Coordinates of C-alpha atoms in Angstrom, one line a residue:
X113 CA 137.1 125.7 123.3
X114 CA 136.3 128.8 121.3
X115 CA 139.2 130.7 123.2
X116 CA 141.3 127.9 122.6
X117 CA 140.9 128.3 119.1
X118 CA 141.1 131.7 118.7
X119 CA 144.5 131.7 119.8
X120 CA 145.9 129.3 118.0
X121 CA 145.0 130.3 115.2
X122 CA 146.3 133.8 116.1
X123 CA 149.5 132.2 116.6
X124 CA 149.8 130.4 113.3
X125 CA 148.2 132.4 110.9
X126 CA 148.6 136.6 109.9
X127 CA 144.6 136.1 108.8
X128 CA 141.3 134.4 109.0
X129 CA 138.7 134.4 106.9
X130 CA 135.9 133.2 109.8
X131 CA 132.5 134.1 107.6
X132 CA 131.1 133.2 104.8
X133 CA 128.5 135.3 102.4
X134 CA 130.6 138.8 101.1
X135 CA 133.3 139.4 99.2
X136 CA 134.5 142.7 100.4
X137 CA 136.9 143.3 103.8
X138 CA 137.5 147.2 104.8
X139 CA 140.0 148.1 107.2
X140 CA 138.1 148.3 110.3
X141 CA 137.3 144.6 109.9
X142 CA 139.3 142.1 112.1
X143 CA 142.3 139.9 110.2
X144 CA 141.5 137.4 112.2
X145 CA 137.2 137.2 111.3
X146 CA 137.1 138.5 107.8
X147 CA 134.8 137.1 105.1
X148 CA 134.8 135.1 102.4
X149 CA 132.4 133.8 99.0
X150 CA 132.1 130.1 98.5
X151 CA 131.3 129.9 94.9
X152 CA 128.4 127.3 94.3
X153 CA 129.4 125.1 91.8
X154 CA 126.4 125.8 89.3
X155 CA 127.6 129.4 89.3
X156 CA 129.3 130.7 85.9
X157 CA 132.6 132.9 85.3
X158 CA 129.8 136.0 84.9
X159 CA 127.5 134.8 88.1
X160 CA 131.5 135.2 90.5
X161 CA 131.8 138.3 88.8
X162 CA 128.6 140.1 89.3
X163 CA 128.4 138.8 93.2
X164 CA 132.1 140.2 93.4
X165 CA 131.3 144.0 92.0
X166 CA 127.8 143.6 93.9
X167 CA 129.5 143.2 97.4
X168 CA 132.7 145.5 96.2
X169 CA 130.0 148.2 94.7
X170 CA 133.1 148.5 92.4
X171 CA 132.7 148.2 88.3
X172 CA 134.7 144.2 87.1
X173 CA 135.4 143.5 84.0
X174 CA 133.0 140.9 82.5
X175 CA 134.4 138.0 80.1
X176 CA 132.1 138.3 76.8
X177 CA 133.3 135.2 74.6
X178 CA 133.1 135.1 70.9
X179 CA 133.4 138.9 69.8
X180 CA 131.6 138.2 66.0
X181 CA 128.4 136.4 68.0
X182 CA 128.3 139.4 70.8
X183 CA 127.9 142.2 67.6
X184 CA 124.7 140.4 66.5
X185 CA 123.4 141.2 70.5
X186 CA 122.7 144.4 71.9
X187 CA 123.2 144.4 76.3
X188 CA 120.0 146.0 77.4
X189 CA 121.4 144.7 81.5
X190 CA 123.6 142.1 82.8
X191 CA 126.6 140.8 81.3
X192 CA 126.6 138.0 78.6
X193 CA 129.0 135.2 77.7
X194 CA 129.1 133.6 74.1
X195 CA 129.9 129.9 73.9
X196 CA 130.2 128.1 70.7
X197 CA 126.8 127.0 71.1
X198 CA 125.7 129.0 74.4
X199 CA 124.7 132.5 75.0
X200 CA 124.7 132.6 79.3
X201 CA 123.0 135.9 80.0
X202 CA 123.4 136.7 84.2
X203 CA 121.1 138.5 85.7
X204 CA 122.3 141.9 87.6
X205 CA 121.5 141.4 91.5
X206 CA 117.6 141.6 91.9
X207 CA 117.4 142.6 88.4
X208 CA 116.8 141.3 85.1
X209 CA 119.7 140.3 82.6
X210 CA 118.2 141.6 78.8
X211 CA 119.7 141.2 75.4
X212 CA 118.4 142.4 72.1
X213 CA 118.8 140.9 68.6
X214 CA 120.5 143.6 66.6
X215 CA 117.8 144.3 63.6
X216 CA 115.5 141.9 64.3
X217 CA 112.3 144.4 64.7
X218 CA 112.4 144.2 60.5
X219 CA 111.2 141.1 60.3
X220 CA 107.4 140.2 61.5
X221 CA 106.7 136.4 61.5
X222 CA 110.0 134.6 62.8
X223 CA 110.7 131.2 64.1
X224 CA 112.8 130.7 67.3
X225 CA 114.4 127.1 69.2
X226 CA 116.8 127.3 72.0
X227 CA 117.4 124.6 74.6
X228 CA 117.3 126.5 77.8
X229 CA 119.6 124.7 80.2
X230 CA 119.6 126.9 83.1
X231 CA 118.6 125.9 86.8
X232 CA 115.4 125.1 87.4
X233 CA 114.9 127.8 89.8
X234 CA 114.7 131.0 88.4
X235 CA 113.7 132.8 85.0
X236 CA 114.7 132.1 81.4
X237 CA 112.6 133.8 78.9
X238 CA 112.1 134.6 75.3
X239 CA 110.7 137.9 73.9
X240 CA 108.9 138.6 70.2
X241 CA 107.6 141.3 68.5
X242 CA 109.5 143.4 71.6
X243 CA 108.9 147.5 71.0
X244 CA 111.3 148.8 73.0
X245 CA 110.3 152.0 72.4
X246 CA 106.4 151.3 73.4
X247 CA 107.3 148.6 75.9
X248 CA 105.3 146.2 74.3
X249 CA 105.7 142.5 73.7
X250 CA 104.4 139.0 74.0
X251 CA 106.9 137.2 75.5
X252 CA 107.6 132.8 76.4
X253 CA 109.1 132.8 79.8
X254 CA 110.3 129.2 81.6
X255 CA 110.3 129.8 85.4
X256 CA 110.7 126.9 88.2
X257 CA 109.5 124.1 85.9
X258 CA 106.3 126.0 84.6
X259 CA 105.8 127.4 81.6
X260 CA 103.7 131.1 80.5
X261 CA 102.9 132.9 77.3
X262 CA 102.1 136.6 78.8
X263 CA 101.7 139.5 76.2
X264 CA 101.6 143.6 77.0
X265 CA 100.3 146.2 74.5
X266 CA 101.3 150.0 74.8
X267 CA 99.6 151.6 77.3
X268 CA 97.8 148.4 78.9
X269 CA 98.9 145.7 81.7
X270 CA 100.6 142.4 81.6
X271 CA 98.2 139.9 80.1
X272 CA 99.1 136.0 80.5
X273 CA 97.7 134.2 77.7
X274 CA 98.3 130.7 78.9
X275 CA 100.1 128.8 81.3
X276 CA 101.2 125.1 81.9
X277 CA 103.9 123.1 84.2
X278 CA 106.1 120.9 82.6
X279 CA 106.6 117.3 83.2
X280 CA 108.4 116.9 86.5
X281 CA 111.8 116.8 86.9
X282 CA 113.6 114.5 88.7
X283 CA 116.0 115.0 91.0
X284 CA 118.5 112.9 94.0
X285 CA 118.3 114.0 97.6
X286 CA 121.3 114.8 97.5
X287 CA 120.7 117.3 95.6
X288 CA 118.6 118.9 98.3
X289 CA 120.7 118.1 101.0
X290 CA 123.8 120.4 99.0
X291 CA 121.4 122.8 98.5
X292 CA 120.3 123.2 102.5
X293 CA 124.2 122.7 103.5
X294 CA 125.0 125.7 101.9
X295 CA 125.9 128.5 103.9
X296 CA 123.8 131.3 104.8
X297 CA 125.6 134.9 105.5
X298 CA 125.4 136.5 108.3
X299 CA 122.5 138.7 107.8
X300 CA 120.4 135.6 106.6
X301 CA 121.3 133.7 109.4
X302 CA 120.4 136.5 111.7
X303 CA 117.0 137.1 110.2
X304 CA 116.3 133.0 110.4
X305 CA 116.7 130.7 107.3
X306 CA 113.5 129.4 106.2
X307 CA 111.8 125.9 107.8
X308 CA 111.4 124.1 104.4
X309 CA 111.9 125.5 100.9
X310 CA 109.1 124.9 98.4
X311 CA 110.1 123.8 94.9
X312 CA 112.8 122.4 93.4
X313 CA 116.5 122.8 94.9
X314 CA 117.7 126.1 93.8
X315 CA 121.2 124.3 92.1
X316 CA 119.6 121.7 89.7
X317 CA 119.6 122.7 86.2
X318 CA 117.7 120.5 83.5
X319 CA 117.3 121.2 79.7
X320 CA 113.9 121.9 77.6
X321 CA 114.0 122.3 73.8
X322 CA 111.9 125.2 73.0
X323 CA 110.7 125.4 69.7
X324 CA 108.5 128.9 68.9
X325 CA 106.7 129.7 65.6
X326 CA 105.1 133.2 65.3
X327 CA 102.9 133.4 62.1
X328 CA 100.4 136.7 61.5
X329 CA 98.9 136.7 64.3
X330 CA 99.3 132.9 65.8
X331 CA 102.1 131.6 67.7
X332 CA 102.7 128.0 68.6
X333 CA 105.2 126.4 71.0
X334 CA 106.5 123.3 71.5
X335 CA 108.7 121.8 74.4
X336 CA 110.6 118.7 74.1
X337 CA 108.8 118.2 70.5
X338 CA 105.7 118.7 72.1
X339 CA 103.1 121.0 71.4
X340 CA 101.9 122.7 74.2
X341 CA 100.6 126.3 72.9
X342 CA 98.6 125.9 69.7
X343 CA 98.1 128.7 67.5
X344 CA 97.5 131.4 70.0
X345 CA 96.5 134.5 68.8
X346 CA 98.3 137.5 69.6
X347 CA 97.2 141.2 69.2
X348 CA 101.5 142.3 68.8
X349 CA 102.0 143.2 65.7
X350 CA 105.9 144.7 65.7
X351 CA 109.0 144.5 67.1
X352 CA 112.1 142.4 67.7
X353 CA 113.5 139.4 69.7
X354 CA 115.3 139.3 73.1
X355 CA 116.4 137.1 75.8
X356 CA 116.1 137.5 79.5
X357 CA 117.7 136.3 83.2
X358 CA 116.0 136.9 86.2
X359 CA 116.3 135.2 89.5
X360 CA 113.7 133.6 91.2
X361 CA 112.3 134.9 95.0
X362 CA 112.4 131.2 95.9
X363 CA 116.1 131.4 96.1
X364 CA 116.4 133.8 99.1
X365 CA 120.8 133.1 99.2
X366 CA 121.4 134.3 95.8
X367 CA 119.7 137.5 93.5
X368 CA 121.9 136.5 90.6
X369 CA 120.9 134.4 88.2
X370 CA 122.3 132.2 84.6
X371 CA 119.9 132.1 82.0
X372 CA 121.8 129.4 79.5
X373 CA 120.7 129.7 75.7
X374 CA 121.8 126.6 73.9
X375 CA 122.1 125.7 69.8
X376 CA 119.9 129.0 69.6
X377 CA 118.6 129.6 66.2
X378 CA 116.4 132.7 64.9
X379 CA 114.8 132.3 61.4
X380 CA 112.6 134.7 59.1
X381 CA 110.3 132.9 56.7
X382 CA 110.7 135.0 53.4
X383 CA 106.6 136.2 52.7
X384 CA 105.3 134.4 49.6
X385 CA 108.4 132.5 48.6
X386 CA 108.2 128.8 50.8
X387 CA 111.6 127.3 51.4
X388 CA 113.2 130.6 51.1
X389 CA 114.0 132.2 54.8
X390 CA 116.7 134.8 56.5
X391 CA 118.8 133.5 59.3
X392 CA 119.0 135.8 62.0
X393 CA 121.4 134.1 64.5
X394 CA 122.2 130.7 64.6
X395 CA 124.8 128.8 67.2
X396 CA 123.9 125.3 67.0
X397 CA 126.7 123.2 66.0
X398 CA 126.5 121.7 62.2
X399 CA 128.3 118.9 60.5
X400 CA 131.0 116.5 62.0
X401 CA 133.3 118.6 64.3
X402 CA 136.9 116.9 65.0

């Protein structure tokens, strides 16, 4: 039957694209079994992108959005798209995605809220008092439905402070079943696609308000208006704010990952004078819009 359908299609059609999983054809591949990418439909304009100049190994332009929003950012990896509201940060391939607020690193105690709306599955994550220069940080990271407050000093390894999994998410089997029916490419079919996949289905997003308050040396974080770190101290006493992508290993089809930064606002109290603050960034939609 295989035969038969090889030459028909032969005699119909100049090309075929048989194979699913890379973008790029050379010469020395058949018309007749080239290979294609099936966009997944959680995937944004950036994510197509960045799989196309991964399996090209050729530089693509990247859409960046609103112009007078990306100035306030500095790209420190990936490539960035500004919504009205939204700041989607994609992650380079096995690699982390990494923007830095422009000036931030003059102002000490801050308050941050963002609703992450990103899929489940992989990394969205919030950095303070970040020293690029020393490598130091304490940083709130979101990563398959659980939560961790991990901080490094100069010089000394990755402490986590505190750690907690969110209420559960919910989600259809359908969901799962689109999620296994998605093709494999050939070399992960070859190397054998894993019995059953722990987690959540790597194309469910779901939305958490995070809500950060960094004071002296105490930080407190809510999620979904509720408090779940409670004035933690931290020993980080400079730096600046940033957001990160990063995929998750759960996901073994995809290495490129959408961190999604919704109505994202970055305030600095003003020392001594209450009421009185300095507004970093702010997205979030105010007022009636028609």
């Amino acid at each position: 039957m295989s035969d038969v359908n090889d030459a028909n299609i032969r005699q119909l059609f100049v090309m075929h694209f048989n194979r699913e999983g890379n973008a790029c054809n050379t010469a020395e591949d058949s018309l007749y079994n080239l290979t294609r990418v099936q966009a997944a439909l959680y995937w944004y304009t950036n994510h197509l992108l960045m799989k196309i100049q991964k399996d090209t190994q050729q530089k693509v332009k990247f859409v960046q959005g609103d112009e007078q929003q990306a100035a306030k950012w500095e790209r420190m990896g990936g490539a960035e798209e500004f919504g009205d509201n939204s700041i989607v940060l994609t992650s380079p391939p096995g690699e982390s995605g990494m923007l830095y607020l422009r000036d931030s690193e003059k102002y000490r105690d801050v308050r941050v809220s963002a609703k992450l709306e990103g899929n489940v599955v992989g990394r969205q994550t919030i950095y303070l008092r970040y020293d690029r220069q020393k490598e130091s940080f304490v940083r709130l990271l979101l990563e398959n439905n659980e939560l961790k407050l991990e901080e490094k000093q100069a010089g000394r390894p990755l402490v986590e402070l505190s750690k907690a999994t969110l209420s559960e998410i919910h989600w259809k089997p359908e969901d799962l079943a689109y999620d296994k029916a998605t093709v494999y490419s050939k070399a992960q079919t070859e190397a054998g696609a894993a019995k059953e996949d722990p987690g959540y289905p790597v194309n469910i997003s779901h939305m958490r308000l995070r809500e950060i308050a960094l004071s002296g040396k105490r930080l407190t974080v809510s999620v979904d208006k509720q408090v779940v770190i409670d004035s933690q101290e931290t020993a980080q006493d400079s730096g600046g704010i940033a957001l990160e992508s990063r995929y998750s290993e759960q996901n073994q089809k995809d290495d490129i990952y959408d961190a999604v930064f919704t109505d994202v606002s970055v305030v600095a109290p003003a020392a001594g004078e209450p009421g009185k603050e300095t507004n970093l960034f702010r997205n979030a939609y105010s007022g009636w819009r028609v």
